[in-house]
Amino acid sequence: MKILPKLERKLRRLKKRVIRTSLVRKLDLVHESARKKAFQESCDNYKNQIENEYEIRNKLPKMARSGREAFLSDGSFHQAVGRVLLVAEFFAMMPVKGVTGKHPSGLSFSWRNIRTCFSLLFIASSIANFGLSLFKVLHNPISFNSIKPIIFRGSVLLVLIVSLNLARQWPQLMMYWHTVEKDLPQYKTQLSKWKMGHTISMVMLLGMMLSFAEHILSMVSAINYASFCNRTADPIQNYFLRTNDEIFFVTSYTTALALWGKFQNVYSTFIWNYMDMFVMIVSIGLASKFRQLNDDLRNFKGMNMAPTYWSERRIQYRNICILCDKMDDAISLITMVSFSNNLYFICVQLLRSLNTMPSVAHAVYFYFSLFFLIGRTLAVSLYSSSVHDESRLTLRYLRCVPKESWCQEVKRFTEEVISDEVTLSGMKFFHLTRKLVLSVAGTIVTYELVLIQFHEDNDLWDCDQSYYS
Amino acid sequence: MKILPKLERKLRRLKKRVIRTSLVRKLDLVHESARKKAFQESCDNYKNQIENEYEIRNKLPKMARSGREAFLSDGSFHQAVGRVLLVAEFFAMMPVKGVTGKHPSGLSFSWRNIRTCFSLLFIASSIANFGLSLFKVLHNPISFNSIKPIIFRGSVLLVLIVSLNLARQWPQLMMYWHTVEKDLPQYKTQLSKWKMGHTISMVMLLGMMLSFAEHILSMVSAINYASFCNRTADPIQNYFLRTNDEIFFVTSYTTALALWGKFQNVYSTFIWNYMDMFVMIVSIGLASKFRQLNDDLRNFKGMNMAPTYWSERRIQYRNICILCDKMDDAISLITMVSFSNNLYFICVQLLRSLNTMPSVAHAVYFYFSLFFLIGRTLAVSLYSSSVHDESRLTLRYLRCVPKESWCQEVKRFTEEVISDEVTLSGMKFFHLTRKLVLSVAGTIVTYELVLIQFHEDNDLWDCDQSYYS
Amino acid sequence: MKILPKLERKLRRLKKRVIRTSLVRKLDLVHESARKKAFQESCDNYKNQIENEYEIRNKLPKMARSGREAFLSDGSFHQAVGRVLLVAEFFAMMPVKGVTGKHPSGLSFSWRNIRTCFSLLFIASSIANFGLSLFKVLHNPISFNSIKPIIFRGSVLLVLIVSLNLARQWPQLMMYWHTVEKDLPQYKTQLSKWKMGHTISMVMLLGMMLSFAEHILSMVSAINYASFCNRTADPIQNYFLRTNDEIFFVTSYTTALALWGKFQNVYSTFIWNYMDMFVMIVSIGLASKFRQLNDDLRNFKGMNMAPTYWSERRIQYRNICILCDKMDDAISLITMVSFSNNLYFICVQLLRSLNTMPSVAHAVYFYFSLFFLIGRTLAVSLYSSSVHDESRLTLRYLRCVPKESWCQEVKRFTEEVISDEVTLSGMKFFHLTRKLVLSVAGTIVTYELVLIQFHEDNDLWDCDQSYYS
Amino acid sequence: MKILPKLERKLRRLKKRVIRTSLVRKLDLVHESARKKAFQESCDNYKNQIENEYEIRNKLPKMARSGREAFLSDGSFHQAVGRVLLVAEFFAMMPVKGVTGKHPSGLSFSWRNIRTCFSLLFIASSIANFGLSLFKVLHNPISFNSIKPIIFRGSVLLVLIVSLNLARQWPQLMMYWHTVEKDLPQYKTQLSKWKMGHTISMVMLLGMMLSFAEHILSMVSAINYASFCNRTADPIQNYFLRTNDEIFFVTSYTTALALWGKFQNVYSTFIWNYMDMFVMIVSIGLASKFRQLNDDLRNFKGMNMAPTYWSERRIQYRNICILCDKMDDAISLITMVSFSNNLYFICVQLLRSLNTMPSVAHAVYFYFSLFFLIGRTLAVSLYSSSVHDESRLTLRYLRCVPKESWCQEVKRFTEEVISDEVTLSGMKFFHLTRKLVLSVAGTIVTYELVLIQFHEDNDLWDCDQSYYS
């Protein structure tokens, strides 16, 4: 029976070996201090954060009063995007039913719905208008500048058709968003729930207001212009003859046609602005989901977490990636139209900026419009690249996992974050990252320098030229 | 004997430790629900898929009648590409024997075969024609536009020689395809077997028809042109004098030479179109092999599979990669010629589009030809980049491997998919991915903007100019 | 009791299996020789290095005499950058208190400090000057060349505001530097401590001197110019009328305004140079921290180190990366302004180089200024890309870890070094690596070639043209 | 005693579990067939290879007679490069003693050696000649074309100085090559030993011959030219007045100066060609070392090798990488000069190709020179990118490691091959890969298109123009 204790001791040693040799243990003590400091730091950060949140919460009541119902937000994308889609429906896009409902299961698309009919009607009307523009452009010498109306109306038409198709997929997409959101680590405060919706509303509001201001300025300048190049005695008729020259190129003036043209212009301008804003809003939504995950990771940064914690986070990360992929498939045509449009329009506008303006009204409108265009393009680029930035941020927290809890799951998570390229894209031809901004800027400068050589000053603002957009 | 049970218990604990601590088990319960849902989802997907397939199978009989023999397809690339190669052989390319045979072992190449002789004869005839073109071009001032005939005939000649060389390797390549295909997870339905062959046939048919239509239009426009610039009284002679000006630049008109020139033109045009289609067809074949593998992975997505399953899939993936490499080595010269050709011709044609067309026949031919060219280039780019896209798709399924069955083999597979760049290439100078499309488009716009500055309108369509191609 | 020894033997075998089979052991002997040689080599390297250091130390006393206090340097960035910031404070930038203190805890920023007031005052003065420049430029035809004063003054103003904001964060940033530095492997010799501070001083001194020389030359050339285009009888007045034409475009000459303009010019020129130097100095600091880590790794290259050694180094590496990130966030706007400024100015100056110089004084000033500009741009690019180069160098030592001590920690370290992109950046739009230099050079050549086409010789040096910068 | 057997059984089960479950074993049988086939294949390959080698060996005697001493080659780079350096020494470059010795230990550099003195003398002479060229160019209007002599002589001078510096490091570099080579898997056949040396000799011979042919043609054309623009009665004097116009721009004609100028021209032309060839030769050497390693890996492809085999190969791979790094540090300035030179000269020559040639002799010389230049540039690019290609090829063999022998060492090896970028570079600003070729070609086309716009025909071949290079 004396051998048995010996055997037992051997077993014990075997176990020890698996866990930790005594040498390693001593060396670990050296490391322990470093880890403790890191933990201390993360604790401090945590406390600071809690304090900050407390302060903000105390400051909030003032805001809260003016937006109490906003505070009942559950932080879902469906709810945040509701009013945005409502506006879109008013402008004949995205004919989905139930966009302002509490739950995405209330969403539905039907061909017989009044929204869909309105949308289809407007598409038909737009096709007619596009045909008229095409007819006029082809009957004049073609240049980089003269194809502007086709590009404008063509891309609006394309976006309309894509948005109709998107509307059919929307209920499903929102259900998937809902599943992903439900699974994510919950928001800690009402404030963080409220944030995404607030940003989306602000972007939409600002975009709409600037777009409206631009339209007003464009009208002022057009009236100015029309009175200068007056073809008839009626100033209103002059105005419509100018701004809808593609209609009155084939037919004579009637008030009904003029009103149809005006309606068409207002709606097209909105849709042209809306596509940029839509890309921004989807980007904000996706980036905020990654942020929600990252916030949770930051809270536990540097701490020893169980492998299941990491595997859970990894699956959540994966789900957001899949969501991102699905959304990209759904809207990437809109993204491409939006980017190529902005690229073309900035080139044209910069080229026009070389001209001397006929009046102050023109100058104000022109520069406002140019800076709005550049600002909008920059905003789309930066918001959409923020999805990629947020998705990479996760890596920062994974780098700080202490070596004790570095396990298979953390490794797998890290490798996935490194190797995946989570971005929105333009039909997969280009990916929306910050580096894209620079290359777009470089392309604009290069093309501009070459285009200037074809430029002749006085053929852009004469009375025979197509004026509006 | 009391120590023994104690020892036994210790052993039990040791075993437990290896498998799972009780704490971890509890946390795993939380995770279990997530996994179950994922499994449920994949089951649902599976059911949906089965149902879809069933529906399609019920719909098929109608099609089946018109193409019963197509349904006996075994889904091999050799069989799918058979008729494509038969057409090529008719046009003096790819002189391989047994292309329509059931099994690739029936393929053979021989220098004494009638096909090879025809091919060699045509190469000789093409060299003569190329020489005549070169002679004519060098005796005129050289410009970006005037070297078109050399580029056209030179690349046709190059492709002919490359295809002769490819024909020698073809039996071996097809045997390798066969080995790889036999090893892949089998197709579930007759439909999926039939798909690749069908796509290849459709691409070939559409390409041939458009190419034929373009040739007819070119003839109409050339007849029109010849009658305008009539040098002789005979309209047929006028036509040949125009379309084969490189021959009649050195010699006087004879009917035999005119017919030879016509024959040469028809064949060259076909070969010029065929090289693009060939790249597309090989790409479709390769992409479909990756898809076959991915379909199998999708069926078992999120399930707990044994390591051998993964190691088998990895080896299959590796085999397709090697196949892709071999095919790329064999056809990358054709790919490069095809891409540089398209790049050059789009630039030239866009430049020509600035000219005013002499007649409606010209305008129709010109715009048809331009859009065919752009469409074909886009199709080659997208089909060939689909190989890369499909090869990356595998990653999507590997990301969903549940943590229980995440093993060394899955990890190795994942790392290989991430680090390999599986694409067709143009002599390894460029890789065919979707990003290439954008950079090609950017290059075209840049060169076009610069080229327009050298452009003078009336030197392109005058009567002394080389007309055909 | 006979079964027990058998059991014991089995256990022993089990253990053996885990560690090493006898076959493997034999094969290892083959490998052992290779490893020994590697170890021998690393030992030799170590000895060589020790000897080198000894030699240098013996050579040093000569230097030491002239810079004894430099040898009391503790090798911290705070101490090295002290005098650089002192100079900046003299030029109304970076109003931080305690920059020359021993410890970063002495640093503080206050709005009521005299430095801050001076800085704010100068910003106000710069805004006025910028407004005057803008006014003058907008009242003249705009060209690539004529917007130079706005670009110059605008970027100086931007840098001033950014530096004020940076000053607020400076104490915190320096505290973080301090924490990171304290944790790093200590310098072995006084020489290595002294090195970073010395490089920073030299860069600053050389930059200042060249900038001063350029300013003197600019004055000589301006006096020359003013006497040629004399508007008034007073040569001093003529000089100021030329160099501050933006002021006297709106008002008549007074000595007070002239002095203000001169003061503004001198300060602007300094700040314009300083932003490049600041980016260089921060880069030197960051690169030197990576070098400090790499030096330690080199000392133990190829040796068998404990896992804790590696985990310690990894955490240190991580800390420097985080530091790099924080510094990049703080100065990336300055970096972007600096790079775009240099790009623009090199293009303008190269364009001007096509002009014939009115006098030798002009030619000397012009070419000195051009080469200074190019040299400075190159220096900024190379110094800032050295951060990235040094951070990648760590990989070289990790590659030489012998297989016996290749553990989880080394693997994690390696993967982090591979996947992280540690660089300074321009607002994350571009990353400062050596490849950037080539692409910047390519861009300059391309733009230059295009710009030359708009160039007309005599509109750049006439008397009505804005002269200074 | 009944419990003990039970315990024993448990232990047995525990062991089994570690190794393989019965389920897994069954599944493995499925996989086994695949593995066997792979092994079979690799065996077949091996047999084929052996057979091929046997055949070649039987064919060789014919060759062997004409190059018996070549067959005593030990396959070292030192021996292969010996005669190349001997030629260089004759042309005043690389003054190292003992380049044709058997062992690299015989190499030495000394400032007092006759080779070094000759080299220094020639550098002095070149500086004088460069000064004269600079003087002439600065006294004429500067254009893209007129700076050709400075670029030519300047880069020759730079290469001379770099090569002198390289000569000092050469003995050490060759010793390192020797250590790396000794450690690599030995060549199997005399043929494979002989191959690298043979390729290097062929490249050198072909390069020298083409360079000589070009020089003869340049002389013929210059004589032709000189007789046309005869300034004096003496045709020889006319010739020298043309080809060394930079000398006789400042002084009057003397025979001694003319001979010095001729000597300078011949030597400069050689050195200008040699720098390209040197980059090629080093690339061939490095690529061949990777190939040597890859050949060994191919022999054991798909077999079950011990971990030590892999760790050995990994260390060998690492050593070649370090060698590659050291060589790159030593020659990267030459590489950069070579590439930028070729880029500039191709642009200039293509621009000149638009001119009408004054005579047939000119045309022959011009087109020969242009195609030689393009061919040489392509050869340098492809040979130098082959280093990178070969280094990546290793991955192919690592992918085929069977799962049984997939161990830590193979994984580490794989990861290192994936993440390292082993290339020669131009001062790390660009890396020499196949993709570089395309971007260089694109740059040439872009610059060419822009440059053509500044081009005027008749200012290039008139009698007052600098003629030679």
Short mmCIF file of C-alpha atoms in Angstrom, two decimals, chain B residues 1 4-5 7-8 11-12 14-15 18-19 142 144 176 179 183 306-308 311-312 314-315 318 322 325 329 408-409 411-412 415-417 419-421 427-431 436 446-447 450-451 453-454, chain D residues 1-4 6-7 10-11 13-14 17 24 27-28 30-31 34 37 41 301 354 382 392 395-396 398-403 406 411 415 418 434-435 437-438 441-443 445-446 448-450 452-453:
data_model
loop_
_atom_site.label_atom_id
_atom_site.label_comp_id
_atom_site.label_asym_id
_atom_site.label_seq_id
_atom_site.Cartn_x
_atom_site.Cartn_y
_atom_site.Cartn_z
CA MET B 1 -8.25 -0.24 -0.20
CA LEU B 4 -8.22 3.59 -4.27
CA PRO B 5 -11.74 5.00 -4.53
CA LEU B 7 -7.73 7.96 -6.40
CA GLU B 8 -10.49 6.98 -8.75
CA LEU B 11 -9.02 10.61 -11.93
CA ARG B 12 -12.63 11.37 -12.63
CA LEU B 14 -9.05 15.16 -13.89
CA LYS B 15 -11.15 13.94 -16.79
CA VAL B 18 -10.23 18.42 -19.44
CA ILE B 19 -13.77 18.50 -20.71
CA ILE B 142 0.96 57.06 -87.14
CA PHE B 144 -3.54 56.58 -81.66
CA TYR B 176 -7.16 17.36 -64.10
CA THR B 179 -10.10 14.41 -61.17
CA ASP B 183 -13.73 14.38 -55.85
CA ALA B 306 -16.40 16.03 -37.60
CA PRO B 307 -12.85 17.29 -38.26
CA THR B 308 -12.60 14.88 -41.21
CA SER B 311 -10.23 18.36 -43.80
CA GLU B 312 -11.98 16.81 -46.79
CA ARG B 314 -10.16 21.88 -47.31
CA ILE B 315 -8.45 19.44 -49.66
CA ARG B 318 -7.14 23.32 -52.34
CA ILE B 322 -4.64 24.41 -57.92
CA ASP B 325 -3.81 28.20 -60.98
CA ASP B 329 -1.19 29.71 -66.37
CA GLN B 408 -7.43 22.67 -35.99
CA GLU B 409 -8.73 21.70 -39.42
CA LYS B 411 -8.75 26.93 -38.47
CA ARG B 412 -6.33 25.83 -41.15
CA GLU B 415 -6.54 30.74 -42.76
CA GLU B 416 -6.00 29.30 -46.22
CA VAL B 417 -9.15 30.93 -47.57
CA SER B 419 -4.57 34.33 -47.27
CA ASP B 420 -4.99 32.86 -50.75
CA GLU B 421 -5.82 35.17 -53.60
CA MET B 427 0.04 37.29 -66.76
CA LYS B 428 0.04 37.97 -62.97
CA PHE B 429 0.37 41.68 -63.80
CA PHE B 430 -3.20 42.30 -62.70
CA HIS B 431 -5.75 40.14 -60.91
CA LEU B 436 -10.25 46.07 -61.31
CA THR B 446 -8.56 59.73 -67.69
CA TYR B 447 -7.05 58.68 -71.02
CA VAL B 450 -6.43 63.60 -72.41
CA LEU B 451 -6.96 62.03 -75.84
CA GLN B 453 -7.27 67.17 -76.83
CA PHE B 454 -5.47 65.62 -79.81
CA MET D 1 -7.97 -6.06 -6.20
CA LYS D 2 -10.92 -5.95 -8.53
CA ILE D 3 -11.00 -2.25 -8.62
CA LEU D 4 -7.54 -2.02 -10.05
CA LYS D 6 -11.29 -1.24 -13.61
CA LEU D 7 -8.99 1.68 -12.93
CA LYS D 10 -10.34 3.76 -17.30
CA LEU D 11 -6.80 4.87 -17.86
CA ARG D 13 -9.98 4.82 -22.17
CA LEU D 14 -8.49 8.15 -21.14
CA ARG D 17 -9.75 9.66 -25.91
CA VAL D 24 -13.42 9.71 -35.77
CA LEU D 27 -14.50 8.89 -40.69
CA ASP D 28 -10.78 8.93 -41.14
CA VAL D 30 -12.94 7.91 -45.81
CA HIS D 31 -10.23 10.49 -45.75
CA ALA D 34 -7.80 10.80 -50.50
CA LYS D 37 -4.00 9.18 -53.69
CA GLU D 41 0.63 11.32 -56.93
CA LYS D 301 5.33 17.45 -50.98
CA LEU D 354 7.31 61.18 -83.05
CA LEU D 382 10.58 40.57 -64.33
CA ARG D 392 5.61 33.03 -52.31
CA LEU D 395 3.28 28.48 -49.71
CA ARG D 396 2.13 26.05 -52.38
CA LEU D 398 2.98 24.16 -47.26
CA ARG D 399 -0.66 24.02 -48.33
CA CYS D 400 -0.24 20.33 -49.20
CA VAL D 401 1.05 19.23 -45.82
CA PRO D 402 -1.24 16.33 -44.79
CA LYS D 403 -3.29 16.90 -41.66
CA TRP D 406 0.29 19.60 -39.52
CA LYS D 411 1.84 26.67 -38.93
CA GLU D 415 2.25 32.34 -41.22
CA ILE D 418 2.14 34.76 -45.71
CA ARG D 434 4.87 41.97 -60.99
CA LYS D 435 2.18 44.52 -60.17
CA VAL D 437 5.32 46.52 -64.05
CA LEU D 438 1.72 47.41 -64.80
CA ALA D 441 3.51 50.98 -67.83
CA GLY D 442 0.42 52.97 -66.85
CA THR D 443 2.57 55.86 -65.64
CA VAL D 445 1.37 55.99 -70.99
CA THR D 446 -0.15 58.77 -68.86
CA GLU D 448 3.50 60.27 -72.56
CA LEU D 449 -0.01 61.43 -73.43
CA VAL D 450 0.53 64.64 -71.49
CA ILE D 452 3.07 64.89 -76.39
CA GLN D 453 1.22 68.16 -75.98
#
